[in-house]
Tab-separated table of C-alpha atoms in Angstrom:
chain	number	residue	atom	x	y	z
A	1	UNK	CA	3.922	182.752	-0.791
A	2	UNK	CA	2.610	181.481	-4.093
A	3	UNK	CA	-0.592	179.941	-2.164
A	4	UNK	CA	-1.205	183.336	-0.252
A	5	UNK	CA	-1.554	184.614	-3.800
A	6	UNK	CA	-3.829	182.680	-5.246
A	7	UNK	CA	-6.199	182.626	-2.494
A	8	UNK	CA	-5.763	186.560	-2.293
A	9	UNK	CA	-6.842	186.910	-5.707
A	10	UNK	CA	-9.480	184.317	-5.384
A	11	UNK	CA	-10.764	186.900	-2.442
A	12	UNK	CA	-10.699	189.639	-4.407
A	13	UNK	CA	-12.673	188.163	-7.449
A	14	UNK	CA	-15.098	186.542	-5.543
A	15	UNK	CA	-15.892	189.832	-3.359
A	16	UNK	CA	-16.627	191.673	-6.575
A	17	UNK	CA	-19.934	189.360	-7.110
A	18	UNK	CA	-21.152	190.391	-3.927
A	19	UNK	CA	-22.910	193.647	-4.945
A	20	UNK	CA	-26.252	193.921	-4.928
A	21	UNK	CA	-28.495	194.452	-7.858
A	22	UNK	CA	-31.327	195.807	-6.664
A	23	UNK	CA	-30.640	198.963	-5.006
A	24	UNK	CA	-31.767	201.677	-6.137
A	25	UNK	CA	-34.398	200.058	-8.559
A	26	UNK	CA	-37.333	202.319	-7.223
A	27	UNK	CA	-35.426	205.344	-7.538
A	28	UNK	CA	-34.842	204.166	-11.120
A	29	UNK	CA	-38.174	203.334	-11.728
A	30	UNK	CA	-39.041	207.365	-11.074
A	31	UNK	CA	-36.708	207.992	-13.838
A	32	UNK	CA	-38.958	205.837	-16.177
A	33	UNK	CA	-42.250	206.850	-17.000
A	34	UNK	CA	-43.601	203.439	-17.959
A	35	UNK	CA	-42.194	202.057	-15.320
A	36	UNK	CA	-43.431	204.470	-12.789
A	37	UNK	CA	-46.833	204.250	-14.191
A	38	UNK	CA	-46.448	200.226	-13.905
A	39	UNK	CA	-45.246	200.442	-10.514
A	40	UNK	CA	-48.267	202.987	-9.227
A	41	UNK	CA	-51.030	200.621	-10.962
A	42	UNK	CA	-49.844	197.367	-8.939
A	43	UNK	CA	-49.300	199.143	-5.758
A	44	UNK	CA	-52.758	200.655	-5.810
A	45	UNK	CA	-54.787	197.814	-6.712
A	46	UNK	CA	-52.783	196.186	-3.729
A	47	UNK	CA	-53.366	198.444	-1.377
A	48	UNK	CA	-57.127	198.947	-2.274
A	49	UNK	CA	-57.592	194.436	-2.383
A	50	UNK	CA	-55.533	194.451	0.936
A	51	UNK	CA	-57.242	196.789	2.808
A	52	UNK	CA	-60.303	197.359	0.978
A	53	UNK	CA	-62.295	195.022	2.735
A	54	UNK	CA	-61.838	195.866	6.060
A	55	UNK	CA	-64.023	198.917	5.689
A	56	UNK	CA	-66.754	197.463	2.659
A	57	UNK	CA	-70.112	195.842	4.060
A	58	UNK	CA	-71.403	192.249	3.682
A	59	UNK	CA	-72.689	191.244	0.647
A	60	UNK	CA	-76.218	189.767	0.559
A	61	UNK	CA	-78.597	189.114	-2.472
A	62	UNK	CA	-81.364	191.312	-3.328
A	63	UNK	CA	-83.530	190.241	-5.707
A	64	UNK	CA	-85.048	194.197	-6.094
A	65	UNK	CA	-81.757	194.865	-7.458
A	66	UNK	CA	-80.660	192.492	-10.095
A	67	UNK	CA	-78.463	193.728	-12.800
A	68	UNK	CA	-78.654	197.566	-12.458
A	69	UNK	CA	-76.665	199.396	-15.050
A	70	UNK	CA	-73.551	201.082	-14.287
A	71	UNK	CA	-74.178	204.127	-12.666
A	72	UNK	CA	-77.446	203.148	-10.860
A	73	UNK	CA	-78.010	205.084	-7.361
A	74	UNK	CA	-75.756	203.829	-4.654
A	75	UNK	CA	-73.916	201.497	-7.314
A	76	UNK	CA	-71.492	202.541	-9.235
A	77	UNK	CA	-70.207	199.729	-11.051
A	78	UNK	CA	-73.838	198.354	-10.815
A	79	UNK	CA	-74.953	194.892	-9.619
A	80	UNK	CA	-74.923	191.296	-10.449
A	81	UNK	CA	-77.292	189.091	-11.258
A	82	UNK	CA	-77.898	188.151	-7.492
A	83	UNK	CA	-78.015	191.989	-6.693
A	84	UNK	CA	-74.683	192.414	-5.427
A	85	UNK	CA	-73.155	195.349	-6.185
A	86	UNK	CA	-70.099	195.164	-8.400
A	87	UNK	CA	-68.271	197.411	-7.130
A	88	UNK	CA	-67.574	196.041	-3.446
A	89	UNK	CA	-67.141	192.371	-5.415
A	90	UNK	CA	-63.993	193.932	-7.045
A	91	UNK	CA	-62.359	195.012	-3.773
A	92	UNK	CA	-63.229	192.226	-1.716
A	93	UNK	CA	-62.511	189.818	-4.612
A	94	UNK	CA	-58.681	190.791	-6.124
A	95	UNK	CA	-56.746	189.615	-2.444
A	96	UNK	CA	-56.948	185.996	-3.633
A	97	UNK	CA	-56.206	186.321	-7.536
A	98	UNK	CA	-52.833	188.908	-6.551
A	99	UNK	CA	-51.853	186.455	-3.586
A	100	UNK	CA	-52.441	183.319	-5.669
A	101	UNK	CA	-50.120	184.631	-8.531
A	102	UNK	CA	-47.468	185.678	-6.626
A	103	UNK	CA	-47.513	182.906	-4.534
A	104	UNK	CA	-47.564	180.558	-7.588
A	105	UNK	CA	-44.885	182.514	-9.300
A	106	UNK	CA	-42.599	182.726	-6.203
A	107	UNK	CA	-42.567	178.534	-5.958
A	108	UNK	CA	-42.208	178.422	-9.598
A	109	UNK	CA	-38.994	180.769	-9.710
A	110	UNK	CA	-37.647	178.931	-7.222
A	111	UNK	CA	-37.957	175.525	-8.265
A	112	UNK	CA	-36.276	176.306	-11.630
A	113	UNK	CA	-33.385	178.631	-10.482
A	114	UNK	CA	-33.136	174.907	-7.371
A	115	UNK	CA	-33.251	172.416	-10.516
A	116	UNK	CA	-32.125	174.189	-13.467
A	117	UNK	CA	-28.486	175.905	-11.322
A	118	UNK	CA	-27.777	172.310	-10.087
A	119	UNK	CA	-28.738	170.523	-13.002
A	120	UNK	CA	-25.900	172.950	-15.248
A	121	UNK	CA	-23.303	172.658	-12.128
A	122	UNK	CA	-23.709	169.563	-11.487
A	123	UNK	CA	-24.322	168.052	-14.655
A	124	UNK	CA	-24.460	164.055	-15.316
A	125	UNK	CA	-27.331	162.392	-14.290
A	126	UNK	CA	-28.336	165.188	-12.600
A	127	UNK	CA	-28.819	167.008	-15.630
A	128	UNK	CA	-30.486	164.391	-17.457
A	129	UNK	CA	-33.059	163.804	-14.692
A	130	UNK	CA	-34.327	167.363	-14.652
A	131	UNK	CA	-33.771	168.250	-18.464
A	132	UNK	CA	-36.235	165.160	-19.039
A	133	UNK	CA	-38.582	165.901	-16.522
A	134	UNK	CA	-38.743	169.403	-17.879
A	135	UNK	CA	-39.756	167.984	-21.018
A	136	UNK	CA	-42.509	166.112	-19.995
A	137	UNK	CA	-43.955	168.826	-18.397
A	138	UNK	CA	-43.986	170.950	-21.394
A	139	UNK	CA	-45.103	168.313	-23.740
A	140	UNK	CA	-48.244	168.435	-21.420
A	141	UNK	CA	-50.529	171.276	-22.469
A	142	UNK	CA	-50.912	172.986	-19.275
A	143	UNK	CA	-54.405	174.279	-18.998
A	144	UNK	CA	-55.659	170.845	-19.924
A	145	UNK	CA	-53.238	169.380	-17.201
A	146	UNK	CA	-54.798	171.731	-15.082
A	147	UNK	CA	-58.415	170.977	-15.848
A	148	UNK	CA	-57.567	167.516	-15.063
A	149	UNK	CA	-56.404	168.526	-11.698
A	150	UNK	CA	-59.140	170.471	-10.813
A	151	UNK	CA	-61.563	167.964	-11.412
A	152	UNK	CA	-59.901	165.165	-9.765
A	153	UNK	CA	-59.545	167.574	-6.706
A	154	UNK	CA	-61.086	169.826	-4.737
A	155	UNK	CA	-59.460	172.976	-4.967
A	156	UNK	CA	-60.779	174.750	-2.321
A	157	UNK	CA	-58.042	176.718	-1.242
A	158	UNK	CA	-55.996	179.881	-2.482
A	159	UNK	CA	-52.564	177.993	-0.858
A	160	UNK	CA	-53.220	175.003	-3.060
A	161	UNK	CA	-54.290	176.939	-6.032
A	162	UNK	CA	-50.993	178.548	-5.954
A	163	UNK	CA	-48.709	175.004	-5.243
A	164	UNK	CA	-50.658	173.794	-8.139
A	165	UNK	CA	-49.790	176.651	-10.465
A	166	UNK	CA	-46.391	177.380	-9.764
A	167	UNK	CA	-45.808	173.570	-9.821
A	168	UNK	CA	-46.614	173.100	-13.462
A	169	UNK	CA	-44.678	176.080	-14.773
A	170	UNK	CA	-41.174	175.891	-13.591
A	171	UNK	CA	-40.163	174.065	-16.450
A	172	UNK	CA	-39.666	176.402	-19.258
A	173	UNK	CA	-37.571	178.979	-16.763
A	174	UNK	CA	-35.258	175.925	-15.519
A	175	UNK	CA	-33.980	175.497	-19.182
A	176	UNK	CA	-33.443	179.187	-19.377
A	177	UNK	CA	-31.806	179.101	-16.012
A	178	UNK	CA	-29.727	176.010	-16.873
A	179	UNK	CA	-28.062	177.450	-19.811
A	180	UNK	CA	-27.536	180.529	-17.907
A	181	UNK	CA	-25.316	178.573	-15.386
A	182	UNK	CA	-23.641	176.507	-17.941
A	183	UNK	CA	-22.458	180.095	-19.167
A	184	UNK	CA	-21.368	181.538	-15.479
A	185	UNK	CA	-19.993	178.967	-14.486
A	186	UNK	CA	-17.183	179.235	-16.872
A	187	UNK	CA	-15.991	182.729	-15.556
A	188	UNK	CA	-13.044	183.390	-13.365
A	189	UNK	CA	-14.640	183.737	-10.187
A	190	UNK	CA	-16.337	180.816	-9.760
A	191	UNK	CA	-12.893	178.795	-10.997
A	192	UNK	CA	-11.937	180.539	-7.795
A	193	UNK	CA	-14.256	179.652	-5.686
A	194	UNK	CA	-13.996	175.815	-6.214
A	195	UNK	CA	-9.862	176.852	-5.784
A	196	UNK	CA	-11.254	178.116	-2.109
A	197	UNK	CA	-13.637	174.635	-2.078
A	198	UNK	CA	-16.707	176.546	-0.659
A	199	UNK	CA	-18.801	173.638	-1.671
A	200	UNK	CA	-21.660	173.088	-3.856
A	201	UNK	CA	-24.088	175.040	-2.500
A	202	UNK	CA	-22.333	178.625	-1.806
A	203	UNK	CA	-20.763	178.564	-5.355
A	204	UNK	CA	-24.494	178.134	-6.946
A	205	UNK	CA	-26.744	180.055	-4.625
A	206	UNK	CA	-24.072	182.694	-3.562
A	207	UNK	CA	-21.557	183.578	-6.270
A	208	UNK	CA	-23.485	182.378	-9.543
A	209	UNK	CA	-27.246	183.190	-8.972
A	210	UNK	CA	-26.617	186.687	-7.860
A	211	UNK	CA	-25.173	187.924	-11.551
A	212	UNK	CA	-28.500	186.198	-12.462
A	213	UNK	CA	-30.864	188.498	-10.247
A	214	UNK	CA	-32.668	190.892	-13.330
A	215	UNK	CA	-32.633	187.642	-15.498
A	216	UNK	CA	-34.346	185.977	-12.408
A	217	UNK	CA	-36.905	189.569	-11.473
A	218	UNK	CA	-37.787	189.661	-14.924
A	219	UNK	CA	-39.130	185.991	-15.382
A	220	UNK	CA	-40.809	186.348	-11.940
A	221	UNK	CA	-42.899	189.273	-13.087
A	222	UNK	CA	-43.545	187.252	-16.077
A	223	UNK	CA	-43.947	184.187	-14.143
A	224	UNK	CA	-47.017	186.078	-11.878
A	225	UNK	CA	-48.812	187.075	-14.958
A	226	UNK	CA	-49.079	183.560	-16.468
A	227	UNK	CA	-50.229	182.320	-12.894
A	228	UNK	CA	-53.250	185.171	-13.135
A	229	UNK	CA	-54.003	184.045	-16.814
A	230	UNK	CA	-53.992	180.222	-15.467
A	231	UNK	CA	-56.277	181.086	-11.957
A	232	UNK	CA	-58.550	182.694	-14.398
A	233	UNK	CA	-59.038	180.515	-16.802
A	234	UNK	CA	-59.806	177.707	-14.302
A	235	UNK	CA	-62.258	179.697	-12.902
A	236	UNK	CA	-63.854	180.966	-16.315
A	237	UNK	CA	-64.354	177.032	-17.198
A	238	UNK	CA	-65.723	176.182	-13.858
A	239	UNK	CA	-62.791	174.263	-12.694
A	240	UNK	CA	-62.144	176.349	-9.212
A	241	UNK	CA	-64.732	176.314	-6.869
A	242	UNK	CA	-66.830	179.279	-7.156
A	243	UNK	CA	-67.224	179.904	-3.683
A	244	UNK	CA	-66.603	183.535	-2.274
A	245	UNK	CA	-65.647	186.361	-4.601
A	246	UNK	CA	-63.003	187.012	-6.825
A	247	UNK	CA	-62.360	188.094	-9.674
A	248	UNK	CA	-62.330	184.971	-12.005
A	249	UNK	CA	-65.627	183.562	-10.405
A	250	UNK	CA	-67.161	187.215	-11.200
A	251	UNK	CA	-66.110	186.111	-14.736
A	252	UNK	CA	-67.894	182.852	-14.808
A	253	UNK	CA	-71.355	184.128	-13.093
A	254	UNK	CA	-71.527	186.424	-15.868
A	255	UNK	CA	-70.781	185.040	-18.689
A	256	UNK	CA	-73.102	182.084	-17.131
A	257	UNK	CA	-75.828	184.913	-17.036
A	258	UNK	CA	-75.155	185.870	-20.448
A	259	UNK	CA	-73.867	189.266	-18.938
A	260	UNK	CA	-72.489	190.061	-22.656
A	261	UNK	CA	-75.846	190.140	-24.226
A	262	UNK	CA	-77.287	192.926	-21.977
A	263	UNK	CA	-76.232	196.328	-22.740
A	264	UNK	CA	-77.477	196.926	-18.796
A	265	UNK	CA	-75.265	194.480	-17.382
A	266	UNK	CA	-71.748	195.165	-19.505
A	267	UNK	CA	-70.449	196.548	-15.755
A	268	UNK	CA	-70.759	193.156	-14.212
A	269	UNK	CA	-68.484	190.716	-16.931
A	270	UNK	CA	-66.436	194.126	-17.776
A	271	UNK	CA	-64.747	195.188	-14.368
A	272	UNK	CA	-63.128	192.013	-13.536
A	273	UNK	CA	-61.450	192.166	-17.188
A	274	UNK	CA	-60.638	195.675	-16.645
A	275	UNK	CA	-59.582	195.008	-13.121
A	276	UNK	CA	-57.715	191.773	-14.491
A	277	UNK	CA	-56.043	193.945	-17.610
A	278	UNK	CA	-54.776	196.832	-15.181
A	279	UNK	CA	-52.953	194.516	-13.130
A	280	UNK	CA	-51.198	192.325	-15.551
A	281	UNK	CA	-50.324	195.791	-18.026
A	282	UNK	CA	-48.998	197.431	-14.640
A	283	UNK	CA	-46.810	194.186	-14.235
A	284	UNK	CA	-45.886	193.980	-17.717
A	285	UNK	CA	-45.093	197.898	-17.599
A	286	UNK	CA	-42.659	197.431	-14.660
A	287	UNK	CA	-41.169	194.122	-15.749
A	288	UNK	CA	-39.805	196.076	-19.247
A	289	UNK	CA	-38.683	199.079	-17.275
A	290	UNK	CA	-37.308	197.044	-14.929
A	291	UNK	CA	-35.136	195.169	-17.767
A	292	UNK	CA	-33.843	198.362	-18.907
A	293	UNK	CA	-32.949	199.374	-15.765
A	294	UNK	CA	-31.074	195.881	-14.898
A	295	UNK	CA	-29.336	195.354	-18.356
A	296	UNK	CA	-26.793	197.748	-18.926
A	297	UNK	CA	-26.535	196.729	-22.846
A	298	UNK	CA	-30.523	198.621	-22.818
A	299	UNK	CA	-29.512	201.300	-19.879
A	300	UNK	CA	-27.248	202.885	-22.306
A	301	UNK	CA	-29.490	203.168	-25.597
């Protein structure tokens, strides 16, 4: 009778974990202004990079039309200094930078909440092993690790752009994750669930992580942005190969044509940076309404 108990009240505290914390989030979001206005800017410059170049012609040079102004008949934005028109560049050219950072921050997230969960469950050598290896990686400055990379290999394609991103910048969110754990795993219903012996796996990925999903949203949406600022910056400095069209290889081609000297030609090197800006303040917008919509401690302010 005892045993029926125990493993009744084990039940019951476990099954209160199982509620989900992300219903209702959109419908929450509507509530927010910021957040709203967040979640509007990153949906449309999805939609328009997604299915924006399905209906926008091909792009050829045309040396009659180098470096119009904004404004300039038939091109809005103006044209490059190859006499492509801007504005078609910055709907054929955001798919890769938006799928490359959320790619990259969706293998990031998930090798830090893999390492940095077991790591703080586990603990032992387990722990030691990733805590070091965390530090390496962060004693490395990353952009130079990256420039490194990018020279030594040919880069040539969004999918590996966004393994080598997220691969460089788990560590800092596997600490944060770790001590997280170390925390949870404390609390009564996981002391229940290793009563129940559900194994390793289901008391780390099933009962702990999920009273870590805003922690874990939050750092994604933070986690995308610094894999946009990272993709960028390679391709500012030449590291990516500027092949195709996107936004950071609009960047380089105009600052290599000394875009920011010509009053003309501010259209070509400013729309990717406005383009660029929109999306991450749009993230960053949603990420802190998103926040106060997860933590209850901000909720009720």
């Amino acid at each position: 009778m005892a045993t029926e108990t125990v493993t009744s009240g084990a039940l019951a505290a476990i099954g209160t974990t199982g509620v989900s914390r992300f219903s209702g989030i959109l419908s929450s979001l509507r509530r927010s202004p910021a957040g709203f206005i967040g979640f509007i800017i990153v949906a449309l410059l999805v939609l328009i990079t997604t299915i924006g170049p399905i209906f926008t012609p091909t792009l050829e040079p045309n040396i009659k039309e180098i470096l119009l102004p904004s404004g300039s008949p038939g091109h809005l934005l103006g044209t490059d200094n190859e006499g492509k028109d801007v504005l078609i560049q910055m709907i054929d050219g955001g798919r890769s930078v938006i799928f490359i950072g959320f790619v990259a921050a969706a293998i990031s997230t998930a090798l830090a909440i893999a390492l940095g969960s077991l790591a703080a469950y586990l603990g032992g050598w387990v722990d030691s092993v990733v805590v070091t290896l965390a530090d390496v990686v962060l004693t490395v400055p990353q952009i130079v690790l990256l420039a490194v990379l990018g020279a030594l290999f040919k880069l040539d394609s969004p999918l590996l752009l966004a393994l080598l991103v997220g691969g460089l910048s788990w560590p800092v969110l596997t600490r944060a994750v770790r001590s997280q754990v170390l925390s949870l795993k404390e609390r009564e219903f996981v002391e229940a669930a290793r009563l129940l012996d559900l194994g390793t796996p289901r008391v780390v990925f099933v009962e702990i992580l999920p009273n870590m999903a805003s922690f874990i949203l939050m750092n994604f949406m933070i986690g995308v942005t610094n894999a946009i600022y990272s993709l960028v910056g390679l391709y500012l400095l030449g590291l990516a190969p500027l092949t195709g069209s996107n936004w950071g290889i609009m960047l380089n081609r105009a600052w290599i044509a000394g875009a920011i000297f010509n009053d003309a030609s501010l259209g070509f090197i400013l729309s990717p940076v406005v383009a660029i800006t929109l999306l991450l303040l749009g993230l960053v917008m949603m990420t802190r309404s998103l926040e106060e919509i997860l933590n209850p401690r901000l909720r009720d302010r």
